[in-house]
Amino acid sequence: MARRFAAKAQTADVFAIALREILPDLRERYNVSSLGLFGSYVRGEQTPRSDLDLLVEFDVAPSLFTYIDLRDELSHRLGVSVDLVMKTALRPHIGRRILAEVIPV
């Protein structure tokens, strides 16, 4: 298993680097086709209680259990609570805002 990144005072850029490092493994194990960061870390508004918001796309739609496993693994490996949002689940209004600020990995 890849190393775990501590979340102390992390920035979106640090998380993007960490995610790029583990993305090949996520592609193989979870059929992840793309990841992007959005939310408070991208806007520089994170607090010690903030989760890391990730926009995810899959080559093959995951089961609920696979989706939860991916979220839990990312939380463990990054050292911060992760909130996964599937790109296909975005509603028009909020989706436009998310897509405007997303940092692709």
PDB file of C-alpha atoms in Angstrom:
ATOM      1  CA  MET A   1       0.000   0.000   0.000  1.00  0.00           C
ATOM      2  CA  ALA A   2       1.193   3.510  -0.770  1.00  0.00           C
ATOM      3  CA  ARG A   3       2.330   5.826   1.959  1.00  0.00           C
ATOM      4  CA  ARG A   4      -0.174   7.817   3.945  1.00  0.00           C
ATOM      5  CA  PHE A   5      -0.130  11.605   3.648  1.00  0.00           C
ATOM      6  CA  ALA A   6      -0.714  13.571   6.848  1.00  0.00           C
ATOM      7  CA  ALA A   7      -3.310  16.300   6.478  1.00  0.00           C
ATOM      8  CA  LYS A   8      -1.683  18.824   8.799  1.00  0.00           C
ATOM      9  CA  ALA A   9      -1.917  22.234   7.130  1.00  0.00           C
ATOM     10  CA  GLN A  10      -2.212  20.650   3.695  1.00  0.00           C
ATOM     11  CA  THR A  11      -3.231  22.646   0.665  1.00  0.00           C
ATOM     12  CA  ALA A  12      -5.085  21.696  -2.486  1.00  0.00           C
ATOM     13  CA  ASP A  13      -1.743  21.579  -4.327  1.00  0.00           C
ATOM     14  CA  VAL A  14      -0.276  19.108  -1.830  1.00  0.00           C
ATOM     15  CA  PHE A  15      -3.350  16.884  -2.087  1.00  0.00           C
ATOM     16  CA  ALA A  16      -3.269  17.087  -5.897  1.00  0.00           C
ATOM     17  CA  ILE A  17       0.334  15.847  -5.880  1.00  0.00           C
ATOM     18  CA  ALA A  18      -0.571  13.017  -3.505  1.00  0.00           C
ATOM     19  CA  LEU A  19      -3.562  12.036  -5.637  1.00  0.00           C
ATOM     20  CA  ARG A  20      -1.483  12.026  -8.829  1.00  0.00           C
ATOM     21  CA  GLU A  21       0.876   9.601  -7.121  1.00  0.00           C
ATOM     22  CA  ILE A  22      -1.879   7.142  -6.197  1.00  0.00           C
ATOM     23  CA  LEU A  23      -4.143   7.611  -9.254  1.00  0.00           C
ATOM     24  CA  PRO A  24      -2.645   4.684 -11.229  1.00  0.00           C
ATOM     25  CA  ASP A  25      -3.503   2.353  -8.344  1.00  0.00           C
ATOM     26  CA  LEU A  26      -7.027   3.807  -8.098  1.00  0.00           C
ATOM     27  CA  ARG A  27      -7.530   3.299 -11.835  1.00  0.00           C
ATOM     28  CA  GLU A  28      -6.546  -0.342 -11.557  1.00  0.00           C
ATOM     29  CA  ARG A  29      -8.431  -1.183  -8.370  1.00  0.00           C
ATOM     30  CA  TYR A  30     -11.545   1.002  -8.657  1.00  0.00           C
ATOM     31  CA  ASN A  31     -11.853   1.858 -12.382  1.00  0.00           C
ATOM     32  CA  VAL A  32     -11.370   5.570 -11.609  1.00  0.00           C
ATOM     33  CA  SER A  33     -11.006   7.469 -14.880  1.00  0.00           C
ATOM     34  CA  SER A  34     -10.521  10.943 -13.383  1.00  0.00           C
ATOM     35  CA  LEU A  35     -10.320  12.834 -10.112  1.00  0.00           C
ATOM     36  CA  GLY A  36     -10.539  16.523  -9.327  1.00  0.00           C
ATOM     37  CA  LEU A  37     -10.430  18.635  -6.188  1.00  0.00           C
ATOM     38  CA  PHE A  38     -13.042  21.277  -5.394  1.00  0.00           C
ATOM     39  CA  GLY A  39     -14.527  22.985  -2.378  1.00  0.00           C
ATOM     40  CA  SER A  40     -12.950  24.661   0.625  1.00  0.00           C
ATOM     41  CA  TYR A  41      -9.390  23.413   0.019  1.00  0.00           C
ATOM     42  CA  VAL A  42      -9.416  24.755  -3.542  1.00  0.00           C
ATOM     43  CA  ARG A  43     -10.794  28.104  -2.374  1.00  0.00           C
ATOM     44  CA  GLY A  44      -8.295  28.279   0.506  1.00  0.00           C
ATOM     45  CA  GLU A  45     -11.164  28.359   3.010  1.00  0.00           C
ATOM     46  CA  GLN A  46     -10.500  25.031   4.738  1.00  0.00           C
ATOM     47  CA  THR A  47     -10.629  24.690   8.509  1.00  0.00           C
ATOM     48  CA  PRO A  48      -9.286  21.878  10.706  1.00  0.00           C
ATOM     49  CA  ARG A  49     -12.750  20.277  10.418  1.00  0.00           C
ATOM     50  CA  SER A  50     -12.990  20.510   6.612  1.00  0.00           C
ATOM     51  CA  ASP A  51     -13.276  17.437   4.480  1.00  0.00           C
ATOM     52  CA  LEU A  52     -11.572  17.132   1.104  1.00  0.00           C
ATOM     53  CA  ASP A  53     -14.104  17.319  -1.731  1.00  0.00           C
ATOM     54  CA  LEU A  54     -13.241  15.158  -4.734  1.00  0.00           C
ATOM     55  CA  LEU A  55     -15.051  14.930  -8.053  1.00  0.00           C
ATOM     56  CA  VAL A  56     -14.691  11.419  -9.460  1.00  0.00           C
ATOM     57  CA  GLU A  57     -15.472   9.692 -12.745  1.00  0.00           C
ATOM     58  CA  PHE A  58     -15.385   5.946 -13.317  1.00  0.00           C
ATOM     59  CA  ASP A  59     -14.819   3.818 -16.410  1.00  0.00           C
ATOM     60  CA  VAL A  60     -17.404   1.401 -15.006  1.00  0.00           C
ATOM     61  CA  ALA A  61     -20.037   2.509 -12.506  1.00  0.00           C
ATOM     62  CA  PRO A  62     -19.066   1.166  -9.080  1.00  0.00           C
ATOM     63  CA  SER A  63     -21.259  -0.692  -6.640  1.00  0.00           C
ATOM     64  CA  LEU A  64     -22.155   1.171  -3.468  1.00  0.00           C
ATOM     65  CA  PHE A  65     -19.658  -0.945  -1.532  1.00  0.00           C
ATOM     66  CA  THR A  66     -16.858  -0.177  -3.997  1.00  0.00           C
ATOM     67  CA  TYR A  67     -17.697   3.534  -3.819  1.00  0.00           C
ATOM     68  CA  ILE A  68     -17.532   3.476  -0.020  1.00  0.00           C
ATOM     69  CA  ASP A  69     -14.306   1.449  -0.090  1.00  0.00           C
ATOM     70  CA  LEU A  70     -12.731   4.046  -2.394  1.00  0.00           C
ATOM     71  CA  ARG A  71     -13.841   6.915  -0.154  1.00  0.00           C
ATOM     72  CA  ASP A  72     -12.512   5.172   2.939  1.00  0.00           C
ATOM     73  CA  GLU A  73      -9.199   4.297   1.293  1.00  0.00           C
ATOM     74  CA  LEU A  74      -8.697   7.871   0.110  1.00  0.00           C
ATOM     75  CA  SER A  75      -9.482   9.192   3.597  1.00  0.00           C
ATOM     76  CA  HIS A  76      -6.948   6.809   5.107  1.00  0.00           C
ATOM     77  CA  ARG A  77      -4.215   7.447   2.554  1.00  0.00           C
ATOM     78  CA  LEU A  78      -4.627  11.228   2.581  1.00  0.00           C
ATOM     79  CA  GLY A  79      -5.168  11.547   6.324  1.00  0.00           C
ATOM     80  CA  VAL A  80      -8.304  13.661   5.962  1.00  0.00           C
ATOM     81  CA  SER A  81     -12.011  12.933   5.661  1.00  0.00           C
ATOM     82  CA  VAL A  82     -12.944  12.686   1.968  1.00  0.00           C
ATOM     83  CA  ASP A  83     -16.276  13.507   0.357  1.00  0.00           C
ATOM     84  CA  LEU A  84     -16.608  11.868  -3.075  1.00  0.00           C
ATOM     85  CA  VAL A  85     -19.003  13.302  -5.652  1.00  0.00           C
ATOM     86  CA  MET A  86     -19.617  11.495  -8.921  1.00  0.00           C
ATOM     87  CA  LYS A  87     -19.528  13.838 -11.897  1.00  0.00           C
ATOM     88  CA  THR A  88     -22.590  12.093 -13.334  1.00  0.00           C
ATOM     89  CA  ALA A  89     -24.553  13.000 -10.170  1.00  0.00           C
ATOM     90  CA  LEU A  90     -23.996  16.770 -10.401  1.00  0.00           C
ATOM     91  CA  ARG A  91     -27.126  18.897 -10.542  1.00  0.00           C
ATOM     92  CA  PRO A  92     -27.010  21.770 -13.074  1.00  0.00           C
ATOM     93  CA  HIS A  93     -26.715  24.757 -10.713  1.00  0.00           C
ATOM     94  CA  ILE A  94     -24.217  23.359  -8.211  1.00  0.00           C
ATOM     95  CA  GLY A  95     -22.511  21.389 -10.979  1.00  0.00           C
ATOM     96  CA  ARG A  96     -21.559  24.566 -12.847  1.00  0.00           C
ATOM     97  CA  ARG A  97     -19.980  25.997  -9.690  1.00  0.00           C
ATOM     98  CA  ILE A  98     -18.067  22.798  -8.957  1.00  0.00           C
ATOM     99  CA  LEU A  99     -16.826  22.438 -12.539  1.00  0.00           C
ATOM    100  CA  ALA A 100     -15.689  26.078 -12.541  1.00  0.00           C
ATOM    101  CA  GLU A 101     -13.398  25.555  -9.531  1.00  0.00           C
ATOM    102  CA  VAL A 102     -12.293  21.940  -9.940  1.00  0.00           C
ATOM    103  CA  ILE A 103      -8.550  21.237 -10.089  1.00  0.00           C
ATOM    104  CA  PRO A 104      -8.008  18.122 -12.222  1.00  0.00           C
ATOM    105  CA  VAL A 105      -5.584  15.527 -10.901  1.00  0.00           C
TER     106      VAL A 105
END
